[in-house]
């Protein structure tokens, strides 16, 4: 590995973006390799449709390529990227008249109780394969699913998720906790079978 | 900002990270990377690179060559007078000529000691050409000018001494006589003056 390549791989996301903006194409490749899988999984899990996830995924990266803006304030590149993707998905829903599930309001506690009473047959059919994990994710309310996906695939911490979703930190914590409890129960039951 | 990696990760999250979907299809990766390379901003050349690039363009080459030519000509033009200046004499300051005139003896004595210039204001109204002459040449010119001027005969100057003595200007008469003694040390001026007085 040459010195510039080593430097590129060791650079943080913000400096890689700045280098790409100044004409360094290799910096974008490194940036893309770091975030391609997490961002795609986040969009696939949130939208539930591969075609839509691919469309928004492509749109997000192209807007980043063609934009000259940078992460603002305390936001780092990762938060900024996921914010763009989330906004694009919400725009798509709005444009096509699809109800935005992220705007659903519900009682977190009550929903947690309901989650524990999910259909046993559905839980038993889950397994470790990718398709069934995706199905388990889709059983979560959109708000909980979003927080879980941002934590699992976006690798964002809770304050970052709270900032990105414009939600109080305590609400984010409870959403993540409920999501993890439900998924843990689903996976444990799956192992037992 | 809190580092997400330091936060303890729940096993469920780890499970989904390990067994989640693979990622975007390869054709999407290829399309995005190709677009990124195609639309990457053009790297800004450094100032030096821009200068070299500009110099490679024909019209800038002409301009640059013209500039160098003009600079060369200016340099040559400026150097030529410097060489001539080596032969130039610094013009005598006017103050010195006035000072010399002030320090000079009485007008009469001066007129006798050295022959007067051809014209009274000649020194002040001297043409610039004479100022540009070198110092030795200027001295030679002065000497030749003095030699060319008519020198008063001894008798005439002695008669001037007598006239001054008769007029009561003994100091001036003595100074003139002293000057004549210096000029004509072998002239036996006393005898000559006596003879003139008799006449």
PDB file of C-alpha atoms in Angstrom, chain B:
ATOM      1  CA  UNK B   1     -19.126  14.265  20.430  1.00  0.00           C
ATOM      2  CA  UNK B   2     -19.618  10.842  21.908  1.00  0.00           C
ATOM      3  CA  UNK B   3     -17.875   8.046  20.102  1.00  0.00           C
ATOM      4  CA  UNK B   4     -20.464   5.456  19.141  1.00  0.00           C
ATOM      5  CA  UNK B   5     -17.890   2.671  19.239  1.00  0.00           C
ATOM      6  CA  UNK B   6     -17.396   3.127  22.982  1.00  0.00           C
ATOM      7  CA  UNK B   7     -21.081   2.545  23.720  1.00  0.00           C
ATOM      8  CA  UNK B   8     -21.682  -1.115  24.697  1.00  0.00           C
ATOM      9  CA  UNK B   9     -23.339  -2.908  21.826  1.00  0.00           C
ATOM     10  CA  UNK B  10     -26.349  -5.112  22.497  1.00  0.00           C
ATOM     11  CA  UNK B  11     -26.047  -8.739  21.233  1.00  0.00           C
ATOM     12  CA  UNK B  12     -29.165  -8.223  19.128  1.00  0.00           C
ATOM     13  CA  UNK B  13     -27.474  -5.372  17.318  1.00  0.00           C
ATOM     14  CA  UNK B  14     -24.365  -7.495  16.824  1.00  0.00           C
ATOM     15  CA  UNK B  15     -26.548 -10.272  15.465  1.00  0.00           C
ATOM     16  CA  UNK B  16     -28.148  -8.011  12.900  1.00  0.00           C
ATOM     17  CA  UNK B  17     -24.786  -6.564  11.899  1.00  0.00           C
ATOM     18  CA  UNK B  18     -23.445 -10.057  11.286  1.00  0.00           C
ATOM     19  CA  UNK B  19     -26.466 -11.572   9.597  1.00  0.00           C
ATOM     20  CA  UNK B  20     -28.047  -8.594   7.908  1.00  0.00           C
ATOM     21  CA  UNK B  21     -28.392  -8.118   4.179  1.00  0.00           C
ATOM     22  CA  UNK B  22     -25.194  -7.939   2.187  1.00  0.00           C
ATOM     23  CA  UNK B  23     -25.402  -4.448   0.776  1.00  0.00           C
ATOM     24  CA  UNK B  24     -26.280  -2.662  -2.411  1.00  0.00           C
ATOM     25  CA  UNK B  25     -26.130  -4.599  -5.694  1.00  0.00           C
ATOM     26  CA  UNK B  26     -22.827  -4.423  -7.500  1.00  0.00           C
ATOM     27  CA  UNK B  27     -24.265  -2.573 -10.501  1.00  0.00           C
ATOM     28  CA  UNK B  28     -25.362   0.210  -8.143  1.00  0.00           C
ATOM     29  CA  UNK B  29     -21.855   0.390  -6.672  1.00  0.00           C
ATOM     30  CA  UNK B  30     -20.355   0.581 -10.151  1.00  0.00           C
ATOM     31  CA  UNK B  31     -22.788   3.294 -11.256  1.00  0.00           C
ATOM     32  CA  UNK B  32     -22.197   5.479  -8.200  1.00  0.00           C
ATOM     33  CA  UNK B  33     -18.415   5.136  -8.319  1.00  0.00           C
ATOM     34  CA  UNK B  34     -18.333   5.852 -12.040  1.00  0.00           C
ATOM     35  CA  UNK B  35     -20.486   8.929 -11.514  1.00  0.00           C
ATOM     36  CA  UNK B  36     -18.263  10.069  -8.670  1.00  0.00           C
ATOM     37  CA  UNK B  37     -15.149   9.795 -10.837  1.00  0.00           C
ATOM     38  CA  UNK B  38     -16.813  11.405 -13.829  1.00  0.00           C
ATOM     39  CA  UNK B  39     -18.206  14.324 -11.869  1.00  0.00           C
ATOM     40  CA  UNK B  40     -15.328  14.768  -9.458  1.00  0.00           C
ATOM     41  CA  UNK B  41     -14.409  18.427  -9.181  1.00  0.00           C
ATOM     42  CA  UNK B  42     -11.395  19.343 -11.258  1.00  0.00           C
ATOM     43  CA  UNK B  43      -8.359  19.543  -9.046  1.00  0.00           C
ATOM     44  CA  UNK B  44      -7.235  23.151  -8.818  1.00  0.00           C
ATOM     45  CA  UNK B  45      -3.704  23.563 -10.122  1.00  0.00           C
ATOM     46  CA  UNK B  46      -1.205  25.357  -7.979  1.00  0.00           C
ATOM     47  CA  UNK B  47      -0.114  28.908  -8.785  1.00  0.00           C
ATOM     48  CA  UNK B  48       3.116  27.651 -10.316  1.00  0.00           C
ATOM     49  CA  UNK B  49       1.292  25.081 -12.462  1.00  0.00           C
ATOM     50  CA  UNK B  50      -1.114  27.761 -13.675  1.00  0.00           C
ATOM     51  CA  UNK B  51       1.813  30.033 -14.530  1.00  0.00           C
ATOM     52  CA  UNK B  52       3.595  27.307 -16.492  1.00  0.00           C
ATOM     53  CA  UNK B  53       0.372  26.404 -18.263  1.00  0.00           C
ATOM     54  CA  UNK B  54      -0.265  30.019 -19.185  1.00  0.00           C
ATOM     55  CA  UNK B  55       3.261  30.397 -20.519  1.00  0.00           C
ATOM     56  CA  UNK B  56       2.661  27.450 -22.845  1.00  0.00           C
ATOM     57  CA  UNK B  57      -0.153  29.266 -24.614  1.00  0.00           C
ATOM     58  CA  UNK B  58       1.020  31.106 -27.765  1.00  0.00           C
ATOM     59  CA  UNK B  59      -0.471  34.481 -26.922  1.00  0.00           C
ATOM     60  CA  UNK B  60       1.087  34.395 -23.484  1.00  0.00           C
ATOM     61  CA  UNK B  61       4.375  33.327 -25.008  1.00  0.00           C
ATOM     62  CA  UNK B  62       4.302  36.440 -27.194  1.00  0.00           C
ATOM     63  CA  UNK B  63       3.393  38.624 -24.261  1.00  0.00           C
ATOM     64  CA  UNK B  64       6.088  37.095 -22.105  1.00  0.00           C
ATOM     65  CA  UNK B  65       8.715  37.460 -24.852  1.00  0.00           C
ATOM     66  CA  UNK B  66       7.692  41.101 -25.360  1.00  0.00           C
ATOM     67  CA  UNK B  67       8.001  41.757 -21.672  1.00  0.00           C
ATOM     68  CA  UNK B  68      11.454  40.234 -21.567  1.00  0.00           C
ATOM     69  CA  UNK B  69      12.464  42.300 -24.605  1.00  0.00           C
ATOM     70  CA  UNK B  70      11.274  45.522 -23.060  1.00  0.00           C
ATOM     71  CA  UNK B  71      13.011  44.696 -19.801  1.00  0.00           C
ATOM     72  CA  UNK B  72      16.236  43.990 -21.706  1.00  0.00           C
ATOM     73  CA  UNK B  73      16.031  47.283 -23.563  1.00  0.00           C
ATOM     74  CA  UNK B  74      15.346  49.239 -20.409  1.00  0.00           C
ATOM     75  CA  UNK B  75      18.309  47.592 -18.738  1.00  0.00           C
ATOM     76  CA  UNK B  76      20.605  48.446 -21.630  1.00  0.00           C
ATOM     77  CA  UNK B  77      19.383  52.035 -21.812  1.00  0.00           C
ATOM     78  CA  UNK B  78      19.912  52.474 -18.134  1.00  0.00           C
ATOM     79  CA  UNK B  79      23.392  51.020 -18.202  1.00  0.00           C
ATOM     80  CA  UNK B  80      24.730  53.173 -21.028  1.00  0.00           C
ATOM     81  CA  UNK B  81      24.578  56.567 -19.249  1.00  0.00           C
ATOM     82  CA  UNK B  82      26.224  55.017 -16.213  1.00  0.00           C
ATOM     83  CA  UNK B  83      29.296  54.294 -18.297  1.00  0.00           C
ATOM     84  CA  UNK B  84      29.375  57.849 -19.647  1.00  0.00           C
ATOM     85  CA  UNK B  85      28.981  59.222 -16.170  1.00  0.00           C
ATOM     86  CA  UNK B  86      32.433  57.922 -15.361  1.00  0.00           C
ATOM     87  CA  UNK B  87      33.811  60.723 -17.524  1.00  0.00           C
ATOM     88  CA  UNK B  88      31.458  63.328 -16.251  1.00  0.00           C
ATOM     89  CA  UNK B  89      32.589  65.885 -13.714  1.00  0.00           C
ATOM     90  CA  UNK B  90      30.240  66.617 -10.941  1.00  0.00           C
ATOM     91  CA  UNK B  91      28.966  70.121 -11.580  1.00  0.00           C
ATOM     92  CA  UNK B  92      30.613  72.608  -9.304  1.00  0.00           C
ATOM     93  CA  UNK B  93      28.162  73.643  -6.665  1.00  0.00           C
ATOM     94  CA  UNK B  94      27.014  77.198  -7.059  1.00  0.00           C
ATOM     95  CA  UNK B  95      27.471  77.850  -3.385  1.00  0.00           C
ATOM     96  CA  UNK B  96      31.148  77.050  -3.637  1.00  0.00           C
ATOM     97  CA  UNK B  97      31.623  79.549  -6.404  1.00  0.00           C
ATOM     98  CA  UNK B  98      29.850  82.183  -4.364  1.00  0.00           C
ATOM     99  CA  UNK B  99      31.866  81.243  -1.289  1.00  0.00           C
ATOM    100  CA  UNK B 100      35.065  81.471  -3.252  1.00  0.00           C
ATOM    101  CA  UNK B 101      34.002  84.873  -4.399  1.00  0.00           C
ATOM    102  CA  UNK B 102      33.295  85.893  -0.821  1.00  0.00           C
ATOM    103  CA  UNK B 103      36.659  84.665   0.436  1.00  0.00           C
ATOM    104  CA  UNK B 104      38.462  86.355  -2.367  1.00  0.00           C
ATOM    105  CA  UNK B 105      40.480  89.490  -1.585  1.00  0.00           C
ATOM    106  CA  UNK B 106      39.279  92.926  -2.408  1.00  0.00           C
ATOM    107  CA  UNK B 107      37.788  93.380  -5.857  1.00  0.00           C
ATOM    108  CA  UNK B 108      40.684  95.363  -7.093  1.00  0.00           C
ATOM    109  CA  UNK B 109      43.257  92.911  -5.863  1.00  0.00           C
ATOM    110  CA  UNK B 110      41.284  90.066  -7.418  1.00  0.00           C
ATOM    111  CA  UNK B 111      41.094  91.834 -10.688  1.00  0.00           C
ATOM    112  CA  UNK B 112      44.830  92.184 -10.680  1.00  0.00           C
ATOM    113  CA  UNK B 113      45.753  88.827  -9.221  1.00  0.00           C
ATOM    114  CA  UNK B 114      43.844  86.886 -11.804  1.00  0.00           C
ATOM    115  CA  UNK B 115      42.588  88.032 -15.097  1.00  0.00           C
ATOM    116  CA  UNK B 116      38.830  88.574 -15.075  1.00  0.00           C
ATOM    117  CA  UNK B 117      36.576  86.192 -16.934  1.00  0.00           C
ATOM    118  CA  UNK B 118      35.555  87.043 -20.400  1.00  0.00           C
ATOM    119  CA  UNK B 119      32.102  87.946 -19.195  1.00  0.00           C
ATOM    120  CA  UNK B 120      31.039  88.803 -15.625  1.00  0.00           C
ATOM    121  CA  UNK B 121      28.217  86.258 -15.508  1.00  0.00           C
ATOM    122  CA  UNK B 122      29.965  83.718 -17.638  1.00  0.00           C
ATOM    123  CA  UNK B 123      30.567  81.376 -14.776  1.00  0.00           C
ATOM    124  CA  UNK B 124      26.931  81.354 -13.695  1.00  0.00           C
ATOM    125  CA  UNK B 125      25.579  81.316 -17.199  1.00  0.00           C
ATOM    126  CA  UNK B 126      27.984  78.641 -18.316  1.00  0.00           C
ATOM    127  CA  UNK B 127      26.290  76.178 -20.618  1.00  0.00           C
ATOM    128  CA  UNK B 128      25.446  72.728 -19.371  1.00  0.00           C
ATOM    129  CA  UNK B 129      27.979  71.317 -21.726  1.00  0.00           C
ATOM    130  CA  UNK B 130      30.812  72.803 -19.708  1.00  0.00           C
ATOM    131  CA  UNK B 131      29.338  71.201 -16.552  1.00  0.00           C
ATOM    132  CA  UNK B 132      29.359  67.803 -18.107  1.00  0.00           C
ATOM    133  CA  UNK B 133      33.064  67.960 -18.728  1.00  0.00           C
ATOM    134  CA  UNK B 134      35.350  66.050 -16.518  1.00  0.00           C
ATOM    135  CA  UNK B 135      37.234  67.820 -13.745  1.00  0.00           C
ATOM    136  CA  UNK B 136      40.683  67.765 -15.364  1.00  0.00           C
ATOM    137  CA  UNK B 137      39.248  68.996 -18.594  1.00  0.00           C
ATOM    138  CA  UNK B 138      37.446  71.756 -16.757  1.00  0.00           C
ATOM    139  CA  UNK B 139      40.667  72.813 -15.068  1.00  0.00           C
ATOM    140  CA  UNK B 140      42.450  72.834 -18.370  1.00  0.00           C
ATOM    141  CA  UNK B 141      39.723  74.934 -19.828  1.00  0.00           C
ATOM    142  CA  UNK B 142      40.043  77.430 -17.001  1.00  0.00           C
ATOM    143  CA  UNK B 143      43.806  77.640 -17.440  1.00  0.00           C
ATOM    144  CA  UNK B 144      43.485  78.147 -21.151  1.00  0.00           C
ATOM    145  CA  UNK B 145      40.835  80.772 -20.527  1.00  0.00           C
ATOM    146  CA  UNK B 146      43.150  82.621 -18.173  1.00  0.00           C
ATOM    147  CA  UNK B 147      46.020  82.456 -20.637  1.00  0.00           C
ATOM    148  CA  UNK B 148      43.825  83.720 -23.361  1.00  0.00           C
ATOM    149  CA  UNK B 149      42.756  86.740 -21.293  1.00  0.00           C
ATOM    150  CA  UNK B 150      44.861  89.891 -21.800  1.00  0.00           C
ATOM    151  CA  UNK B 151      47.303  90.465 -18.952  1.00  0.00           C
ATOM    152  CA  UNK B 152      47.725  94.056 -17.861  1.00  0.00           C
ATOM    153  CA  UNK B 153      51.276  95.368 -18.289  1.00  0.00           C
ATOM    154  CA  UNK B 154      53.356  95.930 -15.148  1.00  0.00           C
ATOM    155  CA  UNK B 155      53.578  99.682 -15.602  1.00  0.00           C
ATOM    156  CA  UNK B 156      49.847 100.045 -15.830  1.00  0.00           C
ATOM    157  CA  UNK B 157      49.404  98.128 -12.593  1.00  0.00           C
ATOM    158  CA  UNK B 158      52.079 100.189 -10.894  1.00  0.00           C
ATOM    159  CA  UNK B 159      50.287 103.329 -12.032  1.00  0.00           C
ATOM    160  CA  UNK B 160      47.162 101.866 -10.370  1.00  0.00           C
ATOM    161  CA  UNK B 161      49.182 101.546  -7.162  1.00  0.00           C
ATOM    162  CA  UNK B 162      50.220 105.195  -7.421  1.00  0.00           C
ATOM    163  CA  UNK B 163      46.642 106.198  -8.089  1.00  0.00           C
ATOM    164  CA  UNK B 164      45.446 104.334  -5.010  1.00  0.00           C
ATOM    165  CA  UNK B 165      48.153 105.849  -2.868  1.00  0.00           C
ATOM    166  CA  UNK B 166      47.232 109.322  -4.101  1.00  0.00           C
ATOM    167  CA  UNK B 167      43.600 108.617  -3.373  1.00  0.00           C
ATOM    168  CA  UNK B 168      44.464 107.669   0.196  1.00  0.00           C
ATOM    169  CA  UNK B 169      43.665 103.980  -0.244  1.00  0.00           C
ATOM    170  CA  UNK B 170      46.987 102.902   1.076  1.00  0.00           C
ATOM    171  CA  UNK B 171      45.822  99.485   2.241  1.00  0.00           C
ATOM    172  CA  UNK B 172      44.546  98.602  -1.210  1.00  0.00           C
ATOM    173  CA  UNK B 173      47.691 100.035  -2.765  1.00  0.00           C
ATOM    174  CA  UNK B 174      49.868  97.929  -0.471  1.00  0.00           C
ATOM    175  CA  UNK B 175      47.935  94.758  -1.217  1.00  0.00           C
ATOM    176  CA  UNK B 176      48.205  95.369  -4.939  1.00  0.00           C
ATOM    177  CA  UNK B 177      51.891  96.033  -4.632  1.00  0.00           C
ATOM    178  CA  UNK B 178      52.351  92.866  -2.596  1.00  0.00           C
ATOM    179  CA  UNK B 179      50.578  90.914  -5.263  1.00  0.00           C
ATOM    180  CA  UNK B 180      52.782  92.428  -7.942  1.00  0.00           C
ATOM    181  CA  UNK B 181      55.856  91.469  -5.946  1.00  0.00           C
ATOM    182  CA  UNK B 182      54.666  87.899  -5.942  1.00  0.00           C
ATOM    183  CA  UNK B 183      53.999  87.932  -9.655  1.00  0.00           C
ATOM    184  CA  UNK B 184      57.181  89.748 -10.624  1.00  0.00           C
ATOM    185  CA  UNK B 185      59.800  88.741  -8.023  1.00  0.00           C
ATOM    186  CA  UNK B 186      62.654  89.878 -10.303  1.00  0.00           C
ATOM    187  CA  UNK B 187      60.981  93.008 -11.445  1.00  0.00           C
ATOM    188  CA  UNK B 188      62.684  95.586  -9.133  1.00  0.00           C
ATOM    189  CA  UNK B 189      59.275  97.084  -8.551  1.00  0.00           C
ATOM    190  CA  UNK B 190      60.425  99.757  -6.115  1.00  0.00           C
ATOM    191  CA  UNK B 191      62.744 101.378  -8.665  1.00  0.00           C
ATOM    192  CA  UNK B 192      60.126 101.104 -11.359  1.00  0.00           C
ATOM    193  CA  UNK B 193      57.468 102.608  -9.093  1.00  0.00           C
ATOM    194  CA  UNK B 194      59.829 105.469  -8.234  1.00  0.00           C
ATOM    195  CA  UNK B 195      60.483 106.186 -11.874  1.00  0.00           C
ATOM    196  CA  UNK B 196      56.808 106.250 -12.639  1.00  0.00           C
ATOM    197  CA  UNK B 197      56.118 108.619  -9.800  1.00  0.00           C
ATOM    198  CA  UNK B 198      58.708 111.014 -11.222  1.00  0.00           C
ATOM    199  CA  UNK B 199      57.066 110.935 -14.578  1.00  0.00           C
TER     200      UNK B 199
END
